[in-house]
Every structure is written in structure tokens, then in C-alpha cells.
XYZ file of C-alpha atoms in Angstrom:
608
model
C -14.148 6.676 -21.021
C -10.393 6.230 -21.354
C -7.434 9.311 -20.944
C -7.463 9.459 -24.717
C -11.005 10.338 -25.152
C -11.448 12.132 -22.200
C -8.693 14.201 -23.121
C -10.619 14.514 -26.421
C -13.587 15.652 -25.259
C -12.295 18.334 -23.061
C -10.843 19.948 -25.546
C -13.972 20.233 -27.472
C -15.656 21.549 -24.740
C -12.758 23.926 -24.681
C -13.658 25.022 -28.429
C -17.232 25.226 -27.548
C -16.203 27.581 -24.566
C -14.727 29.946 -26.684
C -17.317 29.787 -29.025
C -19.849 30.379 -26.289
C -18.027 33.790 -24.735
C -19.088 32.180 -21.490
C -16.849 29.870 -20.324
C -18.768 28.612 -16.999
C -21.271 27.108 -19.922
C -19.431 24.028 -19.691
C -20.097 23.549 -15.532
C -15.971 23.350 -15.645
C -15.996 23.584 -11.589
C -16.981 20.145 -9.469
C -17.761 19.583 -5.908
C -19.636 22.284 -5.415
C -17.067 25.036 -6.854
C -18.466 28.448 -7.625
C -17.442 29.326 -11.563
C -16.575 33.210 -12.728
C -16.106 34.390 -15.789
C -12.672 36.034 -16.411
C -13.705 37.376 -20.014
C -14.278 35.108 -22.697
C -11.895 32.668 -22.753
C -10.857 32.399 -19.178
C -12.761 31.481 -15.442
C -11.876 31.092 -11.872
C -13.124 28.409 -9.813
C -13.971 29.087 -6.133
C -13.015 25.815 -4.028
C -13.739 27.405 -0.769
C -14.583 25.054 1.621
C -15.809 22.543 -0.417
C -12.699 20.303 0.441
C -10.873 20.262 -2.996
C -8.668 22.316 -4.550
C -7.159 23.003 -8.035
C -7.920 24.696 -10.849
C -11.576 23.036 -10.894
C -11.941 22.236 -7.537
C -11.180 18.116 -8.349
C -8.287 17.468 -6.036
C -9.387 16.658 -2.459
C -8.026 17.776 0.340
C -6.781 14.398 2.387
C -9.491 14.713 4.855
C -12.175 14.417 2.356
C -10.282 11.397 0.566
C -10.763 9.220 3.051
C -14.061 10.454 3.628
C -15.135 9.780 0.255
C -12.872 6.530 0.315
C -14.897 5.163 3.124
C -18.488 6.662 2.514
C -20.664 4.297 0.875
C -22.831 5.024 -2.464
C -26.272 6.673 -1.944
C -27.582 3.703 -3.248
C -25.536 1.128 -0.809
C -26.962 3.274 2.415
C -30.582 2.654 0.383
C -30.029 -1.251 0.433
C -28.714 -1.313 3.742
C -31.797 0.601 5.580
C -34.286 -1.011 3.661
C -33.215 -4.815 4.418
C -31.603 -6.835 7.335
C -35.559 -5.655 8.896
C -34.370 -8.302 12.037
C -31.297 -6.238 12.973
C -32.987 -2.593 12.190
C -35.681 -3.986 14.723
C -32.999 -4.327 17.527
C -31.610 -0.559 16.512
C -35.285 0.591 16.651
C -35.167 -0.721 20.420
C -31.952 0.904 21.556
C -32.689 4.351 22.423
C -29.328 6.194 22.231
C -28.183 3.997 18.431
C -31.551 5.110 17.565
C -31.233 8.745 18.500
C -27.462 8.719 16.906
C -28.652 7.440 13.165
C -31.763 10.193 12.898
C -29.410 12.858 14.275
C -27.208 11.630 11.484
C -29.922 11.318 9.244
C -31.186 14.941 9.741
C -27.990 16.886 9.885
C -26.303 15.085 6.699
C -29.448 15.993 4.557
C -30.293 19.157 6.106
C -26.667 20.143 5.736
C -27.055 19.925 1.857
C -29.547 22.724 1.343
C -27.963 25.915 1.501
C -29.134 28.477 4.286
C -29.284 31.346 4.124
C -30.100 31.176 0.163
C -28.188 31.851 -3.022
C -29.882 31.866 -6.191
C -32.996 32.488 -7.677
C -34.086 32.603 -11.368
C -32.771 35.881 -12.267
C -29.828 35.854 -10.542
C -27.255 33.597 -11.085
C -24.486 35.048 -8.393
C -25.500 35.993 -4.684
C -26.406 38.961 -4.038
C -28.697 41.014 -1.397
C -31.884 41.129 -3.597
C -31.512 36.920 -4.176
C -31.543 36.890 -0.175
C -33.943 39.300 0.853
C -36.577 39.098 -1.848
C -39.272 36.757 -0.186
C -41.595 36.774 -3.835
C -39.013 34.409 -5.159
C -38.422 30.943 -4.867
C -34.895 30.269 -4.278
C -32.180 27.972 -6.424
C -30.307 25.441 -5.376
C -27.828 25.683 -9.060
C -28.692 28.927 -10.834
C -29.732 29.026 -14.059
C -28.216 28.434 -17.214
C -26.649 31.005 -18.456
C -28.604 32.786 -21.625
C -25.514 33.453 -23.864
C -24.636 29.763 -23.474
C -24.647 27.761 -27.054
C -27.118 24.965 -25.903
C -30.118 25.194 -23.145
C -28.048 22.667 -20.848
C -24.311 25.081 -21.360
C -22.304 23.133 -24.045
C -24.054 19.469 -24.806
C -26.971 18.215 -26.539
C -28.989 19.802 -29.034
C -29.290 23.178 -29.804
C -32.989 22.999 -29.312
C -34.838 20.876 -26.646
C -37.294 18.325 -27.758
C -40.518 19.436 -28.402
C -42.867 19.142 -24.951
C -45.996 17.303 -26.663
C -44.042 14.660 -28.231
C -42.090 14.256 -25.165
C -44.646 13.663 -23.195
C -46.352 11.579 -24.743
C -43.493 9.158 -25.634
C -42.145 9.632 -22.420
C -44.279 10.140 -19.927
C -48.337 9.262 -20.704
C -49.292 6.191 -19.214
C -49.908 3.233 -21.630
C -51.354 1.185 -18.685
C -51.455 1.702 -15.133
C -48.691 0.828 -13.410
C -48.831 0.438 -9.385
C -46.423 1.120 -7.128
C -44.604 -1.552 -5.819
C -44.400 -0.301 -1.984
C -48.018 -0.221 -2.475
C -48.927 3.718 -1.565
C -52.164 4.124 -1.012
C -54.100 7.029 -2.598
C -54.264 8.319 1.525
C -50.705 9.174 1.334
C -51.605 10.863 -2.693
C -54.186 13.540 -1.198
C -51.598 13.897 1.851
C -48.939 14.711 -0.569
C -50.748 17.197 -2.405
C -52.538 18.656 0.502
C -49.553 19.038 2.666
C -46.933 20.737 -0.211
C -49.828 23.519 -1.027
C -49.466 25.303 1.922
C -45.808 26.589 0.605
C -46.158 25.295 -3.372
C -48.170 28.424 -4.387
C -46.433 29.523 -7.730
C -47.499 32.890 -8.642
C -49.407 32.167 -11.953
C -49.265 35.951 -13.008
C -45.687 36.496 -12.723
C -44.231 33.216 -13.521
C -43.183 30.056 -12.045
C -40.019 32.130 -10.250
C -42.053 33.522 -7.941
C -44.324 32.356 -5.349
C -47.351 33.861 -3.745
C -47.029 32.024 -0.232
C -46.298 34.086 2.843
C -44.025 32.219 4.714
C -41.637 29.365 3.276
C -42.612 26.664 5.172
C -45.369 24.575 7.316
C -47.644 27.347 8.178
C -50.875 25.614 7.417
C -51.624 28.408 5.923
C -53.451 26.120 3.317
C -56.060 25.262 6.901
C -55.968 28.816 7.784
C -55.780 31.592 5.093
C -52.183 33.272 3.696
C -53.511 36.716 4.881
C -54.959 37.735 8.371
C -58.786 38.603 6.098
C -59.030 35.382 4.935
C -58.252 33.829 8.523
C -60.593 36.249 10.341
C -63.404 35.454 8.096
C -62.624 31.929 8.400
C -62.621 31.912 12.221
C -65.770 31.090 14.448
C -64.208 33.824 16.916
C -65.256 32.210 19.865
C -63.432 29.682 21.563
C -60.402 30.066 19.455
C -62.568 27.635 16.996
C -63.218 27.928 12.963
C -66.890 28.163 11.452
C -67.967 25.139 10.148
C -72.083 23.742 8.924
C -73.332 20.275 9.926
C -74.599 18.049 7.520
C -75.981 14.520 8.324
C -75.079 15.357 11.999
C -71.247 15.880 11.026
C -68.802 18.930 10.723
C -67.867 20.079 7.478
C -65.929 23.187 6.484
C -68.655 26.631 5.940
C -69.872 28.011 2.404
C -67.898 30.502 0.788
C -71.702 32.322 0.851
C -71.456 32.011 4.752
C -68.011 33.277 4.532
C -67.067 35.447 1.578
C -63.780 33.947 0.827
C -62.027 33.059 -2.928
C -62.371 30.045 -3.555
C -61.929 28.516 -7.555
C -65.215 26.652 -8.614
C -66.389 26.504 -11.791
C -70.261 27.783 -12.288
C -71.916 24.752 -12.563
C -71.307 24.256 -8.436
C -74.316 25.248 -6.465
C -73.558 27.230 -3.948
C -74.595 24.303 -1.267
C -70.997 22.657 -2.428
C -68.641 25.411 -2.621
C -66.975 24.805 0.662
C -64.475 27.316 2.069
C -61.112 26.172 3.262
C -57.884 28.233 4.369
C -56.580 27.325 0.323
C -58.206 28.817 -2.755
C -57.934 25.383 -5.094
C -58.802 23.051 -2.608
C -62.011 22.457 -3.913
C -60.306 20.776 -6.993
C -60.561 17.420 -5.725
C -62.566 15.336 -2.448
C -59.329 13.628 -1.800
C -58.079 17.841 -0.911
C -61.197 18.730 0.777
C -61.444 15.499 3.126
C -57.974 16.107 4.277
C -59.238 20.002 4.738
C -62.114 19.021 6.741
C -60.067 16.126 8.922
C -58.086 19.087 10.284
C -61.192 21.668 10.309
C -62.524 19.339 12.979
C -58.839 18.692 14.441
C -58.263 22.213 15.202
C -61.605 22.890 16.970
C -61.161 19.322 18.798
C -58.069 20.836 19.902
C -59.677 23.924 21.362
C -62.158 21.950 23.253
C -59.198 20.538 25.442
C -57.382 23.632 25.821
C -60.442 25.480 26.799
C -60.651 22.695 29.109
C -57.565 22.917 30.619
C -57.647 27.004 30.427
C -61.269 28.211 31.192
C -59.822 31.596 31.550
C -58.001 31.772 27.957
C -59.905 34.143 25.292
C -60.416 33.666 21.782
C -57.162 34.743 20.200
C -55.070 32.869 22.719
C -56.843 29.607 22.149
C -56.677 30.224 18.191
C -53.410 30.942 18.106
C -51.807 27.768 20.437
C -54.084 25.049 18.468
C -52.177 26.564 15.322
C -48.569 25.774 17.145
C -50.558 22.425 18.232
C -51.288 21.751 14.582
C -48.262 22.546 13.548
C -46.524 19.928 15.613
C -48.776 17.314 14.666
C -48.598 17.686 10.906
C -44.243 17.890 11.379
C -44.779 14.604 13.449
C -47.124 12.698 10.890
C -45.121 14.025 7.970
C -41.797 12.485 9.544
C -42.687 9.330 11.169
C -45.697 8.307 8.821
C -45.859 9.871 5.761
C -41.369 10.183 4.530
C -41.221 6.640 7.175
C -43.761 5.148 4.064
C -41.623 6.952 1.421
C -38.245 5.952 2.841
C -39.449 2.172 2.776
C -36.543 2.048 5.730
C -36.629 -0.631 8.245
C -35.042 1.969 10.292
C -37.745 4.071 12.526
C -37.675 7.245 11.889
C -37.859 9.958 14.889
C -39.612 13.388 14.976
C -37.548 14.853 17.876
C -36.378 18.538 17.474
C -33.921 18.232 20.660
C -31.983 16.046 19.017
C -30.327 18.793 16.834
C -29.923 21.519 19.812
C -26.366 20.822 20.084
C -25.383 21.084 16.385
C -24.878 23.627 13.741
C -28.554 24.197 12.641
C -30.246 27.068 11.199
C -33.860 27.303 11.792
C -35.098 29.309 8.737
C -35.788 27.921 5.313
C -36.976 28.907 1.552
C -38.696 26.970 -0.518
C -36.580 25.874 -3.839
C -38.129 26.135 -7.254
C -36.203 22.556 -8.174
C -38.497 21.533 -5.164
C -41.364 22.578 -6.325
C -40.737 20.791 -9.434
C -39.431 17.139 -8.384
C -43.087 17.473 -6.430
C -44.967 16.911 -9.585
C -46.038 13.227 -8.859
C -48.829 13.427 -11.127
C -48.123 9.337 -11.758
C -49.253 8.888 -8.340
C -52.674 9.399 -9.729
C -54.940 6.276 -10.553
C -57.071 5.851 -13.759
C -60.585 6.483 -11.720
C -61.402 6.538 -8.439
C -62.561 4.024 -6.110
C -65.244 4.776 -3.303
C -66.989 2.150 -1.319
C -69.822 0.477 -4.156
C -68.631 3.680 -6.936
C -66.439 4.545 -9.691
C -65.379 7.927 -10.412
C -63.934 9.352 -13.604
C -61.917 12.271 -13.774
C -64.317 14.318 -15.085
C -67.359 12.880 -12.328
C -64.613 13.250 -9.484
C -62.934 17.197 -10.281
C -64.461 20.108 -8.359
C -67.374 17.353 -6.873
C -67.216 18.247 -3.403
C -70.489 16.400 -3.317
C -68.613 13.124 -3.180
C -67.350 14.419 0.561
C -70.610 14.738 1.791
C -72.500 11.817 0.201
C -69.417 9.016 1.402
C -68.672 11.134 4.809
C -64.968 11.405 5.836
C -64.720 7.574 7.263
C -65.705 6.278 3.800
C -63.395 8.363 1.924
C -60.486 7.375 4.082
C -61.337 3.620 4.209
C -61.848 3.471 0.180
C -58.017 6.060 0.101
C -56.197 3.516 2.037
C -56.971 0.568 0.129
C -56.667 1.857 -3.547
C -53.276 2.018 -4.470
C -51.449 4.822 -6.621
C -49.016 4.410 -9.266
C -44.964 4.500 -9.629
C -43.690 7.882 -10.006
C -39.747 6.507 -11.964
C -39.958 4.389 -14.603
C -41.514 6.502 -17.127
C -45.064 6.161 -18.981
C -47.576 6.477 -15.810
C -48.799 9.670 -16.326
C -53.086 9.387 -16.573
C -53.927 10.952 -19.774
C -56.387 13.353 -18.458
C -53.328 15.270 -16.702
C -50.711 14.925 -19.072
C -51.086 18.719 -19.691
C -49.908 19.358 -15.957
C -47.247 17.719 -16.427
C -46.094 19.584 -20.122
C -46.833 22.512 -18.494
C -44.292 21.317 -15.249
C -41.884 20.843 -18.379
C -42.411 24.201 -20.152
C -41.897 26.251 -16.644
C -38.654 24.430 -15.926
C -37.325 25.647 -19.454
C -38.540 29.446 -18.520
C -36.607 28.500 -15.106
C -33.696 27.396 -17.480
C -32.670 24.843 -14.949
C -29.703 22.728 -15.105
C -29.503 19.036 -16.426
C -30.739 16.039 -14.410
C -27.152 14.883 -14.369
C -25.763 18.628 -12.891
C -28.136 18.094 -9.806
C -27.344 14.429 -9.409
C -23.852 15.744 -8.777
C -24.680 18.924 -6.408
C -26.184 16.368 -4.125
C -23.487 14.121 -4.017
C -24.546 11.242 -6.568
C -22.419 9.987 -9.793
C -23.954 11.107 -12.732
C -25.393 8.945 -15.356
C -22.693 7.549 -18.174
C -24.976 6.704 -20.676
C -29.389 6.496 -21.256
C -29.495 2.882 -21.126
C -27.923 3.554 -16.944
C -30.394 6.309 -16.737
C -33.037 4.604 -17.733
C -32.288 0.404 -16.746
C -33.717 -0.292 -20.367
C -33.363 0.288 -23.895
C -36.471 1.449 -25.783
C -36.959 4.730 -24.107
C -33.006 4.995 -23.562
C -33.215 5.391 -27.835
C -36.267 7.527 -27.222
C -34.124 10.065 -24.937
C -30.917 10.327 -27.338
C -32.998 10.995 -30.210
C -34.185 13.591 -28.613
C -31.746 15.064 -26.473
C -28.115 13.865 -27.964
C -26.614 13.924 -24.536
C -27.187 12.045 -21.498
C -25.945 14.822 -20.206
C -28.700 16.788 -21.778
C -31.569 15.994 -20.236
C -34.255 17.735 -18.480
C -34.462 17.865 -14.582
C -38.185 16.665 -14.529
C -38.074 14.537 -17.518
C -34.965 13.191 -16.157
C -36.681 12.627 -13.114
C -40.076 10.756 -14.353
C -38.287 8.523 -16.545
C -35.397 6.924 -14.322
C -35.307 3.810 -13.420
C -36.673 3.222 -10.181
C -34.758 1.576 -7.054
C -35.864 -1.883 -6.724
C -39.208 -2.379 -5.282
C -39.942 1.235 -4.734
C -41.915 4.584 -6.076
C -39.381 6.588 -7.060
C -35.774 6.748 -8.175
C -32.334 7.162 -7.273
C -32.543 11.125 -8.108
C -35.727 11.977 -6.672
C -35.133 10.644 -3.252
C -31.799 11.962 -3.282
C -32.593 15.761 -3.999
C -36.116 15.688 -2.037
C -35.188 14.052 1.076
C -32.838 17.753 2.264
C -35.313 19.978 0.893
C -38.455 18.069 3.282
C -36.528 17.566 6.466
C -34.871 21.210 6.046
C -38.170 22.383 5.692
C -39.780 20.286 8.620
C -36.631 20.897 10.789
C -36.208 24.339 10.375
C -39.789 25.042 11.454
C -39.613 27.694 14.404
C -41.346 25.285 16.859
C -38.574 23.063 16.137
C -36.342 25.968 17.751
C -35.239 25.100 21.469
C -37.030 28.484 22.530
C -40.250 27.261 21.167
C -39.868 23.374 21.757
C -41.288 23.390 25.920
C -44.704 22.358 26.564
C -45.485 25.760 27.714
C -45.607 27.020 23.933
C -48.558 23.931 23.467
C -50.539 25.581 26.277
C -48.743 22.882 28.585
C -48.210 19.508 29.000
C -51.992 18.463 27.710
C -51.092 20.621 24.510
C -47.252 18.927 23.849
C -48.581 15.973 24.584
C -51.476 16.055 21.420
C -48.484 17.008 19.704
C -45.869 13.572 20.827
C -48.610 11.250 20.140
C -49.425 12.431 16.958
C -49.848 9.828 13.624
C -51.908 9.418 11.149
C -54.453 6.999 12.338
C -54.917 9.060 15.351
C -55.987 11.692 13.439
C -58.590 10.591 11.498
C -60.040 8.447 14.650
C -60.191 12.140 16.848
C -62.172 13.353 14.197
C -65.057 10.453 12.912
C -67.953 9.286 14.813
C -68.188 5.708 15.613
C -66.305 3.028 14.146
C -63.022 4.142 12.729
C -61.401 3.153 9.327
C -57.726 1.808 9.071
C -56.015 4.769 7.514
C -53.092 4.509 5.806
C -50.113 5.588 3.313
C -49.934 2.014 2.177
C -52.826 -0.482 1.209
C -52.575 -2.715 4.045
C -53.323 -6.471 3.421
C -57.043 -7.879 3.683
C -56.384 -9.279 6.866
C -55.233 -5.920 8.319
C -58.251 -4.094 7.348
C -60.971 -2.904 9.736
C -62.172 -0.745 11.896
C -60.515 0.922 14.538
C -62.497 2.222 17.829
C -60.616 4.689 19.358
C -61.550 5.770 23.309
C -61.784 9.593 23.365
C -64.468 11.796 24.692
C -63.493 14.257 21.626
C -63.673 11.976 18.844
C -67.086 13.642 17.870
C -65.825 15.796 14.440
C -65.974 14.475 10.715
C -64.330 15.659 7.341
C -64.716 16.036 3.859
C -62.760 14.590 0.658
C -61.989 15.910 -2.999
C -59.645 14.479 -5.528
C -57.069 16.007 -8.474
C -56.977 16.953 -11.768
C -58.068 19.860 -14.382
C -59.918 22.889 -15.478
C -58.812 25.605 -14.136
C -55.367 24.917 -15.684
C -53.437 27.863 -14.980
C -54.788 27.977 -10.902
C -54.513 24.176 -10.542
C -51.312 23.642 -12.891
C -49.198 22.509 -9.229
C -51.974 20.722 -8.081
């Protein structure tokens, strides 16, 4: 865009301003200014300490010229840890360079969340009740204004495309399309496992508000939201939770045995409605196996500290393998499960001392825009692979039958070797959840969030110029501007489904950019991450902190099978690399359970 027409298109934003009565409609502050209304016609822009100055905050200060001048694209750092694999292997080596780039790594992300909070969906200034009010999920841009003349301020169409045709232009899957990084349907589950202990939109009031507890890993999703549900999940005896045996393995107890919620529809005899620490979790085996791996993980746990502290009651022993937990699912979810994601040749490093000396809060709420970039519903396959069987959706939802009749080590070996599907691209959502994902769509327009193109630039990445850039193609670039008008116009989720991916990878520019400082905020910020929790006296002692060091994956699913174990992994590994693991521990006696996604219950399971 030359002076000429820039010049012209200002000033019709400038008409549509004043047409508007609002004139922050048309975003006018950048970098990260804060925009106030001075009447109708006039604003203020708020450049504090963003670095720039001027009457929109676009002049930088000289410091952060030459940072910008020197910092490299989002994309550039991308290339650069995800090739040159021989001279990433030498960094991985050197302690101290490797220390240096994930301190880097962790601050510069965490950095671009802001703590404490700002926004939420009713209020789009700060204020006390924004802050303090825990039912909400906080906002990283508040919402669009509702006086402003289109749903995205001043472009595009004055009415947004309708959600059915959208999606199923847009977004249902013509064919399944796999992942290039190859992600396994192991690291699917984990994804929707882990994110439910602190997803937990509050279906009654709206997606605004959430009905979690805490804002963060609790594993509240293992143990119960509320102190009832826990107590009636625990064993109280040896700090352990109840669990049945079937087949000679541990699997979680019946909600007859113990008189928890849980969703099942009627048709579920009683014999298969297992009771976990999350209501929906009996959705899907691919849930319920990860729910029963760390079932028999926590009372695994137990059995050493009970070991190691004969003297310990109940309470004390509960309440450490929680912290234990904790630790281990922080560890896995750094250096296995965002290592996979990241597709860096660069190790990543779950070590909370390395951000003692800088400026780190260690509190965090969970972000509605979170929430929503989460939807990976293309993840999902078209049917289910386990050992000699083939699942449909309807044969595989709320079948917690398929956990017992496969047993954990089946379910895991047949996860890790079926692979899921790209999230970017577009067109690779399965059919029989395309309603999640409209109803994703409709929740963001009651959240009235911004455009995909406001959020690329609030964490720090050029917006789109055109739909052919935002999409690397043609066909569903025309698609978009029928629909929309303006690039930038477009939804944050639709945006997000339908860019074009990175090369060789699951998701695009966008998503990794935005999700990357809401997860290791989130992980980071944890308390135990805290240098007054982070000793090996809050682990019950060396024994305990040392469950939680060694901590991956693989380890946890070979504590907790009999026998043999199966390779278990985020990606599909080659034939050659599959197998069985034996693993040498005296506790490796527990087993789990599996359960998959999709429908049904669609206004409890819409996240899921």
C-alpha cells in the first residue's frame, strides 16, 4: 500500500469513526497502546511503557528501534530452531548456552501475558471487579466495543458470515489430512485431558465465565474441583484413591461405589460408569485411559512415600503425591508434550530455578482467547484404531468398555502409532464434530473478540496484507473475502483453523505464536514453580523431587502397566522404533483405562 492510498484509507476510517461515536472502533493505537474515548470524535492513546510514542503510539523510542531493527521475524526464530539439528545437538550438550536460551525462551513468552489481569468480557477498561472476580476468564484485548459500526470496529461486513456455511466451506474435512510432524493420537487425549483441568466454561452462564477453581494445573480434573468430590474420591488410607480391579488391574471406582457426577448417557450400565476427579471424562477411552494412568500414578506414588515415611498419616501422604503429581505433569507437559509441538531441535528444559533471579510473577488466569485457540478438534481422526478393531464415532463416545476390554498397554500402543490430523490449513474438521466447532465460533461472537489480524499484532507478529498471505492459496482465500470483505475482518478461530500452516508442521504461524505465553505462563507460574516451594522437602524429600526430575512420558505409562511395556508417544514413531519397553521397578504393578472424543451431551462436552 503506497502514501497515497494509505493516506486514503485513513481518512475513511476517519469518516467511519465519526459515524461510529466511538472512535477506538478503528484500533487507532499500535504497540500495545491503551485507546480512550474523548467524546465522539476525539481519543487519547496511552503509550506508557510500551516504547513508542506519538499520537498512536507508532514512533519508537531509539532503544526499541534497534531492538526491533535487529530482532528477527517470529517466523525466522521458527526456521532457525527447527533446522541446523547438528549444531542444536552441540547447544543441547553445553549446560550454561542451554540454560541461557530456555531462560530466554520462558521469560520472552511469559513476559507477553499480562499479570496481574486486565480484561474480561464485560469489561473493556481495568478495573477492580476485572481483577478480583475469579468466575471470569480473563482477556488478553477486550472486546469489541457494542456501539461500533461492524463486529470487528470499522472493516468488513456489517454482518458476519453465517456459522453453518462457514463451517462447512471452511472448516469440515473433505478427506483426512495427517499431520506432517506426525502427532500421534497419545499426544490428542493428552491435549484434551491435560487443558480440562482449567478449560471448564460455565455452560449456564456463558462462555465468559468459567467454573474451575483455580486457574491453573491443579489436577483438579484427577482429583475433584471441590473438597466433596475429592473426599469421596479418596481411599482415605494411605493417602491413596479408591479404585476396583478388573482382570487383575486397577481401574478408577463406579460412580455407584462413589456417588459422584459424572455425565453418561442411560444406556451405560452402571458396571462402566467410572468415576474420575472430572465430570465429562467419560466422553471418550482416550480421556479415561489417561484418567486411570494417573489413578494408578498417584497411589504408586504413595507406596514410596509411605515407604520412605512409615510414620506419615493419610492427609499428609494425599496431599504431597498431589505436589508430586503436579511436578510430573509440568515436567511431561514441557519437555515431551510443547518439545513435540515446538518441532525444535533445541531441548527444551523444565527447570523452575532458572527464573529465580528475574522479574516473574507466579500467579496466572486462564484467558478466554486461550480457551478458544485450544479447539483442535482437526486433531481428531476419522475412526479409531485399536489393536485388530475399528471404532466409529458413535461405537467409540461414552464406551468406557473399550478401556477395559484393550487394558491401558493396548490403548497406549494402538494411541502412539495412529496419527492425528493438521490443525492450519483449513478443511480437517471430522464431520461428526463439526458442531463443536460452530458452536467454538458462535461463543467467540457472544465474546465479541477481536480480529485474527488484531491478536497477530498484540503478540508481536505482522498482520496479514491480503487472504491469499493468510491463507498460502487461492480457493478458500475467495471463500474468506466473500464472506468477510476484509482480511482484516476475520474471525479469531476461523482465522486460526484456516491459515496456512508453517512448513512441515500442525499448526500455523498464529496459533503457536499466541499459545506458546499463555502454556508456559501457566506451567511457570504454578506455585511449586515458586523458589519457596521448589526444595525437595515440599516432595516429601529427595525420593519425592526426584519422581518429579525424572519425569516423561514413557516413564509414566511403564510405572503404571504390568509386564511388557508399550512405546508411548506424542509422535508415531517409525516401525523400527516400535516395541516394548521393560522397565525395572518394584512399583510398576498399576494399569489404566482409555476413552476417546466427540458428542452428545453437546452443551457439557462442547470444549471437549
Amino acid at each position: 500500500m503506497n502514501k497515497s492510498s494509505s493516506a486514503v484509507f485513513l481518512l475513511a476510517l476517519g469518516f467511519l469513526v465519526c459515524e461510529a461515536g466511538n472512535p477506538c472502533c478503528s484500533e487507532p493505537c499500535e504497540n500495545r497502546g491503551v485507546c480512550t474515548a474523548l467524546g465522539t470524535h476525539n481519543y487519547e492513546c496511552d503509550c506508557t511503557r510500551t516504547g513508542y510514542h506519538g499520537q498512536n503510539c507508532t514512533t519508537p523510542e531509539f532503544l526499541t528501534w534497534i531492538k526491533i531493527s535487529l530482532k528477527p521475524s517470529p517466523n525466522t526464530v521458527h526456521y532457525i530452531l527447527t533446522h541446523f539439528k547438528g549444531f542444536w545437538n552441540i547447544i543441547n550438550n553445553i549446560s550454561f548456552l542451554r540454560d541461557a536460551i530456555m531462560r530466554y525462551v520462558l521469560t520472552s513468552r511469559s513476559h507477553m501475558i499480562d499479570s496481574p489481569p486486565t480484561f474480561n468480557a464485560d469489561y473493556g477498561y481495568k478495573n477492580w471487579e476485572a481483577y478480583s472476580n475469579l468466575s471470569y476468564y480473563t482477556r488478553v484485548l477486550p472486546p469489541v466495543a457494542e456501539d461500533c459500526p461492524t463486529p470487528m470496529g470499522v472493516v468488513g461486513k456489517k454482518e458476519l458470515p453465517d456459522i453453518k456455511l462457514l463451517a462447512e466451506k471452511l472448516l469440515l474435512r473433505r478427506q483426512f489430512i495427517p499431520d506432517p510432524q506426525g502427532t500421534s493420537l497419545m499426544f490428542a487425549f493428552f491435549a484434551q485431558h491435560f487443558t480440562h483441568q482449567f478449560f471448564k466454561s460455565d455452560m449456564k452462564r456463558g462462555p465468559a465465565f468459567t467454573r474451575a477453581k483455580n486457574h491453573g494445573v491443579d489436577l483438579s480434573h484427577i482429583y475433584g474441583d471441590n473438597l466433596d468430590r475429592q473426599h469421596r474420591l479418596r481411599l482415605l488410607e494411605d493417602g491413596k484413591l479408591k479404585y476396583q480391579i478388573v482382570d487383575g488391574e486397577i481401574y478408577p471406582p463406579t460412580v455407584k461405589e462413589v456417588g459422584v457426577d459424572m455425565h453418561y448417557p442411560p444406556h451405560v450400565p452402571d458396571s462402566h460408569r467410572f468415576a474420575v476427579g472430572h465430570e465429562a471424562f467419560g466422553l471418550v477411552p482416550g480421556l479415561m485411559m489417561y484418567a486411570t494412568i494417573w489413578l494408578r500414578e498417584h497411589n504408586r506414588v504413595c507406596d514410596v512415600l509411605k515407604e520412605v515415611h512409615p510414620d506419615w498419616d493419610d492427609e499428609r501422604l494425599f496431599q504431597t503425591a498431589r505436589l508430586i503429581l503436579i511436578g510430573e505433569t509440568i515436567k511431561i507437559v514441557i519437555e515431551d508434550y510443547v518439545q513435540h509441538l515446538s518441532g525444535y531441535n533445541f531441548k527444551l528444559k523444565f527447570d523452575p530455578e532458572l527464573l529465580f533471579n528475574q522479574r516473574f510473577q507466579y500467579q496466572n488466569r486462564i484467558s478466554s482467547e486461550f480457551n478458544t485457540l485450544y479447539h483442535w478438534h482437526p486433531l481428531m481422526p476419522d475412526t479409531f484404531h485399536i489393536e485388530e478393531k475399528e471404532y466409529n464415532y458413535k461405537q467409540f463416545v461414552f464406551n468406557t468398555s473399550v478401556v477395559t476390554e484393550h487394558g491401558i498397554n493396548n490403548l497406549v500402543d494402538s494411541f502412539s502409532k495412529q496419527i492425528a490430523g493438521r490443525v492450519a490449513g483449513g478443511r480437517n474438521v471430522p464431520g461428526p464434530i463439526l458442531h463443536v466447532a460452530m458452536k467454538s465460533i458462535k461463543d467467540s461472537r457472544k465474546m465479541r473478540y477481536r480480529s485474527l489480524n488484531a491478536y497477530r499484532k498484540r503478540f508481536s507478529m505482522k498482520p496479514y496484507t491480503s487472504f491469499e498471505d493468510m491463507t498460502g492459496e487461492t480457493e478458500m482465500a475467495a471463500v474468506l473475502e466473500e464472506m468477510y470483505g476484509h482480511v482484516d475482518a476475520v474471525e479469531l478461530y476461523a482465522g486460526l483453523l484456516v491459515e496456512k500452516p508453517r512448513p512441515n508442521s500442525i499448526f500455523g504461524e498464529t496459533m503457536v505464536e499466541m499459545g506458546a505465553p499463555f502454556s508456559l505462563k501457566g506451567l511457570m507460574g504454578n506455585p511449586i514453580c515458586s523458589p519457596e516451594y521448589w526444595k525437595p522437602s515440599t516432595f516429601g524429600g529427595s525420593v519425592g523431587f526426584d519422581i518429579v526430575n525424572t519425569a516423561s512420558l514413557q516413564r509414566l505409562v511403564c510405572h503404571n502397566v504390568r509386564g511388557s511395556c508399550p512405546v508411548a508417544s506424542f509422535y508415531v514413531p517409525d516401525v523400527k522404533d516400535t516395541g516394548s519397553i521393560i522397565i525395572n521397578s518394584s512399583s510398576a504393578h498399576s494399569q489404566s483405562s482409555d476413552i476417546n472424543p466427540t458428542v452428545i451431551l453437546k452443551e457439557r462436552t462442547t470444549e471437549l
